[in-house]
Tab-separated table of C-alpha atoms in Angstrom:
chain	number	residue	atom	x	y	z
A	1	UNK	CA	85.403	16.335	366.363
A	2	UNK	CA	89.120	16.617	366.817
A	3	UNK	CA	91.459	13.962	365.451
A	4	UNK	CA	92.556	12.754	368.858
A	5	UNK	CA	91.765	10.083	371.446
A	6	UNK	CA	88.423	11.603	372.426
A	7	UNK	CA	86.580	8.901	370.496
A	8	UNK	CA	85.522	5.516	371.775
A	9	UNK	CA	88.787	4.010	370.551
A	10	UNK	CA	90.683	3.939	373.900
A	11	UNK	CA	87.749	2.155	375.557
A	12	UNK	CA	87.149	-0.446	372.887
A	13	UNK	CA	89.965	-2.096	371.005
A	14	UNK	CA	88.854	-1.982	367.371
A	15	UNK	CA	92.128	-3.629	366.430
A	16	UNK	CA	90.927	-6.936	367.851
A	17	UNK	CA	88.194	-7.199	365.230
A	18	UNK	CA	88.698	-9.588	362.319
A	19	UNK	CA	86.980	-9.933	358.951
A	20	UNK	CA	87.210	-13.753	359.040
A	21	UNK	CA	85.580	-15.742	357.440
A	22	UNK	CA	85.426	-12.963	354.845
A	23	UNK	CA	88.451	-12.109	352.716
A	24	UNK	CA	91.378	-10.859	354.811
A	25	UNK	CA	94.300	-8.884	353.381
A	26	UNK	CA	96.661	-6.096	354.374
A	27	UNK	CA	94.547	-3.479	352.564
A	28	UNK	CA	91.186	-4.740	353.872
A	29	UNK	CA	90.023	-3.665	357.324
A	30	UNK	CA	87.407	-4.796	359.826
A	31	UNK	CA	86.428	-1.248	360.816
A	32	UNK	CA	86.877	2.333	359.684
A	33	UNK	CA	86.655	5.832	361.144
A	34	UNK	CA	82.921	5.953	360.419
A	35	UNK	CA	82.283	3.320	363.094
A	36	UNK	CA	84.078	5.385	365.719
A	37	UNK	CA	82.408	8.602	364.574
A	38	UNK	CA	78.889	7.136	364.758
A	39	UNK	CA	79.549	5.693	368.207
A	40	UNK	CA	80.949	8.955	369.516
A	41	UNK	CA	78.035	11.020	368.207
A	42	UNK	CA	75.493	8.525	369.561
A	43	UNK	CA	77.142	8.106	372.982
A	44	UNK	CA	74.647	10.180	374.976
A	45	UNK	CA	71.623	8.633	373.280
A	46	UNK	CA	72.989	5.125	373.822
A	47	UNK	CA	73.631	5.834	377.487
A	48	UNK	CA	69.980	6.876	377.904
A	49	UNK	CA	68.482	3.727	376.370
A	50	UNK	CA	69.235	1.599	379.434
A	51	UNK	CA	70.719	-1.848	379.653
A	52	UNK	CA	69.330	-5.266	380.369
A	53	UNK	CA	68.245	-8.117	378.103
A	54	UNK	CA	65.894	-7.109	375.347
A	55	UNK	CA	65.155	-3.537	376.364
A	56	UNK	CA	67.876	-1.449	374.770
A	57	UNK	CA	65.697	-0.489	371.753
A	58	UNK	CA	68.895	0.008	369.771
A	59	UNK	CA	69.103	-1.194	366.175
A	60	UNK	CA	72.299	-1.500	364.155
A	61	UNK	CA	72.160	-1.525	360.352
A	62	UNK	CA	75.009	-2.053	357.932
A	63	UNK	CA	77.602	-3.055	360.511
A	64	UNK	CA	80.512	-4.408	358.505
A	65	UNK	CA	82.104	-6.910	360.894
A	66	UNK	CA	80.729	-5.992	364.300
A	67	UNK	CA	82.444	-2.723	365.195
A	68	UNK	CA	79.212	-0.827	365.896
A	69	UNK	CA	77.425	-3.690	367.622
A	70	UNK	CA	80.237	-4.903	369.845
A	71	UNK	CA	81.551	-1.451	370.761
A	72	UNK	CA	78.024	-0.278	371.683
A	73	UNK	CA	77.541	-3.384	373.821
A	74	UNK	CA	80.921	-2.930	375.513
A	75	UNK	CA	80.898	0.830	376.054
A	76	UNK	CA	77.287	1.140	377.227
A	77	UNK	CA	76.517	-2.272	378.684
A	78	UNK	CA	73.760	-2.761	376.122
A	79	UNK	CA	72.039	-6.052	375.511
A	80	UNK	CA	69.195	-6.991	373.213
A	81	UNK	CA	70.735	-5.130	370.286
A	82	UNK	CA	68.938	-5.853	367.002
A	83	UNK	CA	71.266	-6.121	364.032
A	84	UNK	CA	70.873	-6.436	360.273
A	85	UNK	CA	73.804	-7.092	357.952
A	86	UNK	CA	73.116	-7.779	354.315
A	87	UNK	CA	76.157	-10.006	353.815
A	88	UNK	CA	76.306	-13.469	355.345
A	89	UNK	CA	80.090	-13.193	355.649
A	90	UNK	CA	79.581	-10.077	357.779
A	91	UNK	CA	77.083	-11.912	359.997
A	92	UNK	CA	79.544	-14.736	360.483
A	93	UNK	CA	82.408	-12.347	361.194
A	94	UNK	CA	80.302	-10.531	363.799
A	95	UNK	CA	79.456	-13.867	365.417
A	96	UNK	CA	83.117	-14.902	365.489
A	97	UNK	CA	84.223	-11.558	366.928
A	98	UNK	CA	81.426	-11.645	369.516
A	99	UNK	CA	82.375	-15.153	370.619
A	100	UNK	CA	85.991	-14.107	371.186
A	101	UNK	CA	84.835	-11.140	373.274
A	102	UNK	CA	82.209	-13.118	375.206
A	103	UNK	CA	79.439	-10.954	373.706
A	104	UNK	CA	77.500	-13.579	371.753
A	105	UNK	CA	74.395	-12.897	373.842
A	106	UNK	CA	74.483	-9.129	373.403
A	107	UNK	CA	72.675	-9.017	370.072
A	108	UNK	CA	70.408	-10.883	367.689
A	109	UNK	CA	70.715	-10.812	363.898
A	110	UNK	CA	67.538	-10.447	361.887
A	111	UNK	CA	66.130	-9.729	358.437
A	112	UNK	CA	65.503	-6.244	357.095
A	113	UNK	CA	61.830	-5.823	357.872
A	114	UNK	CA	59.434	-3.953	360.133
A	115	UNK	CA	60.135	-6.172	363.137
A	116	UNK	CA	63.765	-5.096	363.126
A	117	UNK	CA	62.796	-1.464	363.776
A	118	UNK	CA	59.632	-1.919	365.868
A	119	UNK	CA	59.791	0.610	368.705
A	120	UNK	CA	63.440	1.463	368.035
A	121	UNK	CA	64.632	4.626	369.780
A	122	UNK	CA	68.223	4.695	368.532
A	123	UNK	CA	69.508	3.472	365.151
A	124	UNK	CA	73.196	3.210	364.325
A	125	UNK	CA	73.611	3.064	360.552
A	126	UNK	CA	76.659	2.592	358.349
A	127	UNK	CA	75.285	4.212	355.220
A	128	UNK	CA	75.414	2.186	351.995
A	129	UNK	CA	76.447	3.658	348.660
A	130	UNK	CA	73.185	2.635	346.988
A	131	UNK	CA	70.379	5.199	347.139
A	132	UNK	CA	67.854	2.384	346.727
A	133	UNK	CA	69.208	0.714	349.857
A	134	UNK	CA	69.035	4.038	351.715
A	135	UNK	CA	65.412	4.368	350.609
A	136	UNK	CA	64.404	0.856	351.709
A	137	UNK	CA	65.921	1.235	355.169
A	138	UNK	CA	64.493	4.746	355.568
A	139	UNK	CA	60.985	3.546	354.695
A	140	UNK	CA	61.117	0.797	357.287
A	141	UNK	CA	62.494	2.996	360.077
A	142	UNK	CA	59.955	5.726	359.392
A	143	UNK	CA	57.044	3.271	359.410
A	144	UNK	CA	57.997	1.171	362.438
A	145	UNK	CA	60.371	2.976	364.813
A	146	UNK	CA	59.429	5.036	367.862
A	147	UNK	CA	58.211	8.537	366.887
A	148	UNK	CA	61.173	9.989	368.804
A	149	UNK	CA	63.742	7.734	367.166
A	150	UNK	CA	67.225	9.173	366.706
A	151	UNK	CA	69.243	7.907	363.761
A	152	UNK	CA	73.009	8.288	363.841
A	153	UNK	CA	74.198	7.518	360.331
A	154	UNK	CA	77.530	7.985	358.672
A	155	UNK	CA	79.807	7.067	355.832
A	156	UNK	CA	83.037	7.822	354.084
A	157	UNK	CA	82.800	11.288	352.535
A	158	UNK	CA	83.883	10.052	349.099
A	159	UNK	CA	80.864	7.738	349.000
A	160	UNK	CA	78.271	10.185	350.359
A	161	UNK	CA	76.120	12.401	348.137
A	162	UNK	CA	73.571	15.160	348.585
A	163	UNK	CA	71.073	12.768	347.001
A	164	UNK	CA	71.196	10.694	350.208
A	165	UNK	CA	69.855	13.667	352.145
A	166	UNK	CA	67.111	14.091	349.571
A	167	UNK	CA	66.055	10.454	349.909
A	168	UNK	CA	66.086	10.632	353.699
A	169	UNK	CA	64.093	13.885	353.682
A	170	UNK	CA	61.196	12.069	352.013
A	171	UNK	CA	60.766	10.026	355.181
A	172	UNK	CA	62.038	12.259	358.014
A	173	UNK	CA	61.459	15.876	358.966
A	174	UNK	CA	65.048	16.467	360.085
A	175	UNK	CA	68.218	15.476	358.231
A	176	UNK	CA	71.372	17.280	359.356
A	177	UNK	CA	75.007	16.721	358.449
A	178	UNK	CA	77.620	16.816	361.188
A	179	UNK	CA	81.277	17.715	361.232
A	180	UNK	CA	83.607	15.550	359.184
A	181	UNK	CA	86.295	13.517	360.943
A	182	UNK	CA	89.016	11.355	359.426
A	183	UNK	CA	87.338	11.460	356.008
A	184	UNK	CA	83.983	10.343	357.425
A	185	UNK	CA	80.857	12.403	358.038
A	186	UNK	CA	77.812	11.820	360.269
A	187	UNK	CA	74.173	12.450	359.451
A	188	UNK	CA	71.617	13.043	362.209
A	189	UNK	CA	68.120	11.984	361.212
A	190	UNK	CA	64.863	12.212	363.192
A	191	UNK	CA	61.148	12.933	362.931
A	192	UNK	CA	59.681	9.998	360.987
A	193	UNK	CA	56.928	11.263	358.695
A	194	UNK	CA	55.073	7.922	358.501
A	195	UNK	CA	53.243	9.135	355.404
A	196	UNK	CA	54.555	6.707	352.788
A	197	UNK	CA	54.194	2.941	352.409
A	198	UNK	CA	55.720	0.661	355.018
A	199	UNK	CA	57.854	-0.615	352.148
A	200	UNK	CA	57.778	-0.127	348.388
A	201	UNK	CA	60.260	-2.967	347.893
A	202	UNK	CA	60.978	-5.137	346.076
A	203	UNK	CA	60.809	-2.978	342.979
A	204	UNK	CA	60.218	-4.742	339.658
A	205	UNK	CA	60.764	-4.106	335.946
A	206	UNK	CA	59.804	-6.068	332.840
A	207	UNK	CA	62.560	-6.687	330.279
A	208	UNK	CA	60.959	-7.284	326.901
A	209	UNK	CA	64.116	-8.674	325.281
A	210	UNK	CA	64.337	-11.429	327.922
A	211	UNK	CA	60.629	-11.856	328.481
A	212	UNK	CA	61.304	-11.629	332.225
A	213	UNK	CA	60.316	-9.584	335.241
A	214	UNK	CA	63.330	-8.693	337.375
A	215	UNK	CA	62.787	-7.766	341.014
A	216	UNK	CA	65.151	-6.091	343.450
A	217	UNK	CA	65.439	-4.986	347.041
A	218	UNK	CA	67.502	-1.916	347.781
A	219	UNK	CA	70.873	-3.553	348.446
A	220	UNK	CA	70.789	-5.725	345.329
A	221	UNK	CA	73.599	-5.035	342.891
A	222	UNK	CA	72.229	-3.475	339.704
A	223	UNK	CA	68.693	-3.158	341.033
A	224	UNK	CA	66.089	-4.273	338.505
A	225	UNK	CA	68.460	-3.816	335.558
A	226	UNK	CA	70.331	-6.474	333.585
A	227	UNK	CA	74.042	-6.195	334.322
A	228	UNK	CA	75.944	-5.730	331.043
A	229	UNK	CA	78.301	-8.631	331.768
A	230	UNK	CA	75.368	-10.873	332.608
A	231	UNK	CA	73.654	-9.844	329.381
A	232	UNK	CA	76.691	-11.058	327.419
A	233	UNK	CA	76.856	-14.317	329.382
A	234	UNK	CA	73.202	-15.074	328.640
A	235	UNK	CA	74.052	-15.348	324.941
A	236	UNK	CA	75.941	-18.564	325.737
A	237	UNK	CA	73.112	-20.456	327.485
A	238	UNK	CA	72.584	-22.754	324.446
A	239	UNK	CA	76.248	-23.826	324.651
A	240	UNK	CA	76.195	-24.643	328.350
A	241	UNK	CA	76.296	-28.274	329.417
A	242	UNK	CA	73.080	-30.009	328.403
A	243	UNK	CA	73.453	-33.413	330.077
A	244	UNK	CA	72.768	-32.230	333.601
A	245	UNK	CA	69.536	-31.870	335.533
A	246	UNK	CA	70.869	-29.352	338.036
A	247	UNK	CA	72.727	-26.051	337.864
A	248	UNK	CA	73.918	-23.394	340.293
A	249	UNK	CA	73.661	-19.643	339.774
A	250	UNK	CA	76.542	-18.544	342.018
A	251	UNK	CA	76.085	-14.941	343.127
A	252	UNK	CA	72.485	-14.716	341.960
A	253	UNK	CA	71.927	-10.972	342.474
A	254	UNK	CA	68.458	-10.136	341.175
A	255	UNK	CA	68.038	-13.621	339.702
A	256	UNK	CA	68.588	-12.756	336.029
A	257	UNK	CA	70.780	-15.756	335.208
A	258	UNK	CA	68.694	-18.241	337.196
A	259	UNK	CA	65.472	-17.033	335.587
A	260	UNK	CA	66.913	-17.006	332.072
A	261	UNK	CA	68.310	-20.522	332.508
A	262	UNK	CA	65.029	-21.806	333.895
A	263	UNK	CA	63.032	-20.258	331.063
A	264	UNK	CA	65.383	-21.627	328.395
A	265	UNK	CA	65.533	-25.133	329.921
A	266	UNK	CA	62.257	-26.041	331.635
A	267	UNK	CA	63.584	-29.399	332.895
A	268	UNK	CA	66.549	-27.861	334.720
A	269	UNK	CA	66.565	-27.437	338.505
A	270	UNK	CA	68.555	-24.360	339.519
A	271	UNK	CA	69.990	-23.520	342.926
A	272	UNK	CA	70.354	-19.735	343.026
A	273	UNK	CA	72.695	-18.707	345.816
A	274	UNK	CA	74.093	-15.452	347.155
A	275	UNK	CA	75.496	-14.288	350.481
A	276	UNK	CA	73.452	-11.063	350.264
A	277	UNK	CA	70.119	-11.200	352.063
A	278	UNK	CA	68.759	-8.616	349.612
A	279	UNK	CA	69.903	-10.655	346.627
A	280	UNK	CA	68.290	-13.820	347.994
A	281	UNK	CA	64.990	-12.013	348.571
A	282	UNK	CA	65.229	-10.412	345.129
A	283	UNK	CA	65.926	-13.692	343.333
A	284	UNK	CA	63.002	-15.324	345.123
A	285	UNK	CA	60.753	-12.437	344.062
A	286	UNK	CA	62.026	-12.710	340.469
A	287	UNK	CA	61.341	-16.444	340.422
A	288	UNK	CA	57.790	-15.919	341.687
A	289	UNK	CA	57.114	-13.008	339.325
A	290	UNK	CA	57.938	-15.246	336.348
A	291	UNK	CA	56.237	-18.388	337.629
A	292	UNK	CA	59.596	-20.166	337.972
A	293	UNK	CA	59.608	-20.852	341.705
A	294	UNK	CA	59.237	-24.607	341.159
A	295	UNK	CA	62.474	-24.672	339.145
A	296	UNK	CA	64.531	-22.215	341.175
A	297	UNK	CA	65.590	-22.960	344.734
A	298	UNK	CA	66.998	-19.870	346.455
A	299	UNK	CA	69.666	-20.331	349.123
A	300	UNK	CA	71.565	-17.771	351.201
A	301	UNK	CA	75.090	-19.115	351.374
A	302	UNK	CA	78.668	-17.860	351.368
A	303	UNK	CA	80.811	-19.392	348.607
A	304	UNK	CA	78.811	-22.653	348.342
A	305	UNK	CA	79.696	-23.655	351.921
A	306	UNK	CA	76.477	-25.692	352.281
A	307	UNK	CA	76.768	-27.511	348.937
A	308	UNK	CA	78.230	-31.049	348.822
A	309	UNK	CA	81.531	-31.553	347.048
A	310	UNK	CA	81.213	-32.967	343.533
A	311	UNK	CA	77.479	-32.345	343.354
A	312	UNK	CA	77.061	-29.837	340.505
A	313	UNK	CA	77.108	-30.404	336.768
A	314	UNK	CA	76.895	-26.728	335.824
A	315	UNK	CA	77.780	-23.520	337.663
A	316	UNK	CA	77.276	-20.061	336.185
A	317	UNK	CA	79.087	-17.064	337.677
A	318	UNK	CA	79.450	-13.320	337.154
A	319	UNK	CA	81.952	-12.600	339.949
A	320	UNK	CA	82.272	-9.219	341.661
A	321	UNK	CA	85.637	-7.520	341.443
A	322	UNK	CA	85.133	-5.379	344.549
A	323	UNK	CA	85.339	-6.344	348.218
A	324	UNK	CA	83.168	-3.628	349.711
A	325	UNK	CA	84.494	-0.432	348.133
A	326	UNK	CA	87.958	-1.880	347.457
A	327	UNK	CA	88.979	-3.349	344.099
A	328	UNK	CA	90.289	-6.781	345.035
A	329	UNK	CA	90.502	-10.132	343.232
A	330	UNK	CA	90.097	-12.115	346.450
A	331	UNK	CA	86.335	-12.622	346.198
A	332	UNK	CA	86.540	-13.934	342.627
A	333	UNK	CA	89.336	-16.351	343.548
A	334	UNK	CA	87.311	-17.506	346.550
A	335	UNK	CA	84.330	-18.258	344.304
A	336	UNK	CA	86.493	-20.070	341.741
A	337	UNK	CA	87.795	-22.327	344.524
A	338	UNK	CA	84.257	-22.942	345.771
A	339	UNK	CA	83.115	-23.898	342.279
A	340	UNK	CA	86.076	-26.257	341.878
A	341	UNK	CA	85.071	-28.089	345.048
A	342	UNK	CA	81.365	-28.387	344.204
A	343	UNK	CA	81.663	-29.301	340.523
A	344	UNK	CA	81.419	-32.974	339.669
A	345	UNK	CA	83.947	-34.484	337.232
A	346	UNK	CA	83.042	-33.199	333.792
A	347	UNK	CA	81.112	-30.298	335.327
A	348	UNK	CA	81.370	-26.857	333.776
A	349	UNK	CA	81.928	-23.434	335.285
A	350	UNK	CA	80.792	-20.662	332.939
A	351	UNK	CA	82.162	-17.291	333.938
A	352	UNK	CA	81.979	-13.708	332.656
A	353	UNK	CA	84.373	-11.008	333.809
A	354	UNK	CA	85.823	-7.669	332.788
A	355	UNK	CA	88.205	-8.238	329.910
A	356	UNK	CA	91.167	-6.524	331.580
A	357	UNK	CA	91.045	-8.917	334.564
A	358	UNK	CA	92.229	-11.958	332.554
A	359	UNK	CA	91.147	-14.687	334.982
A	360	UNK	CA	91.797	-17.516	332.520
A	361	UNK	CA	95.029	-18.697	334.160
A	362	UNK	CA	93.513	-18.611	337.652
A	363	UNK	CA	90.475	-20.563	336.448
A	364	UNK	CA	92.644	-23.197	334.765
A	365	UNK	CA	94.777	-23.602	337.878
A	366	UNK	CA	91.846	-23.745	340.297
A	367	UNK	CA	89.038	-25.428	338.344
A	368	UNK	CA	90.473	-27.190	335.302
A	369	UNK	CA	91.029	-26.748	331.546
A	370	UNK	CA	89.638	-23.360	330.563
A	371	UNK	CA	88.826	-21.933	327.159
A	372	UNK	CA	87.549	-18.556	326.047
A	373	UNK	CA	84.089	-18.871	324.534
A	374	UNK	CA	83.543	-15.222	323.706
A	375	UNK	CA	84.901	-11.702	323.966
A	376	UNK	CA	83.524	-8.273	323.289
A	377	UNK	CA	84.942	-4.826	323.946
A	378	UNK	CA	84.355	-5.090	327.701
A	379	UNK	CA	83.951	-8.717	328.769
A	380	UNK	CA	85.325	-12.219	328.427
A	381	UNK	CA	83.257	-15.398	328.765
A	382	UNK	CA	85.078	-18.618	329.672
A	383	UNK	CA	84.136	-22.216	330.363
A	384	UNK	CA	86.225	-24.333	332.749
A	385	UNK	CA	85.796	-28.103	332.997
A	386	UNK	CA	86.472	-30.162	336.098
A	387	UNK	CA	88.570	-33.159	335.105
A	388	UNK	CA	87.959	-36.522	336.827
A	389	UNK	CA	90.677	-37.214	339.366
A	390	UNK	CA	92.332	-33.826	338.878
A	391	UNK	CA	94.050	-32.249	341.839
A	392	UNK	CA	92.938	-28.655	341.596
A	393	UNK	CA	94.124	-26.054	344.080
A	394	UNK	CA	91.391	-24.599	346.250
A	395	UNK	CA	93.243	-22.059	348.326
């Protein structure tokens, strides 16, 4: 593909897309060249699927903020698009972008399961970096899509590996790389083998040192492992606020913190929350695998938006320091502000983060008095206390 205006760009204004309500900044974008490349390569197949409510048989996976979904709907008159986005902020951004473009009825969001791909003839797929996520999606497409399904996948070259092709080849007879364009590359995948299980997820692993099973779906950060920062934070559970009956595991991931808290304090009710659909499903599976489902309530939520102000006595957080593939402090600051709002006076926010990030000042400004409880060669653990009547900044 030449680097010119032969792509879908002139016919769909990608510049009108926003990331809101996700983090917005000058170096964060609502689309990239991969979206345009996938759409261009899939144009003929999309044109053949037909339009009309519910009969497009087109599935979109991994759409960041709606570029694939809304451009496909606009350029090809498609309706009935089935869409899965792991992040709740991405779902909400797609909905907001669709509403502005009068395309709210063009698609339906759904979970990552067999129903999403049932009878699908065309799949548009922004490839993830995680091989486990590639494997989970590939299993489901192979088991449930139309035998003649065409998959138009793609990603940024710097994040693609030959191992992706190997994973895909376990489930499809044809995996072919296309020509690179603007630092993105397409993969053309077809011929579902339908020989493996409909899904081998969630995976699970027993951790003897914790006495816990950890479960994970493909898109879950860290898979079934214990994140090294989380492992350090767990050492401080005995010091965490004791005079509370409820706690929040903010950014639950595979449920390690929630499960460890529940096991250590049987009378504690824990709300484990994450915006990732995979993380929510993984935490629920972890809770069930350890017999802790009565203590752990799992909630898909973006930055505690559904939690009442002043309702939490204890929040525990291992914040990400990436927004997508970009190193950016915005997500951590957003979560600090959310914790400040939801903590009750006297409530504690326990946080672990990479030592070089030095979030102590931001935590003190946003949440309240903050002290360092522990440091090792890589991580810092802090506790911040919400002061009664304090006017903390939340933006």
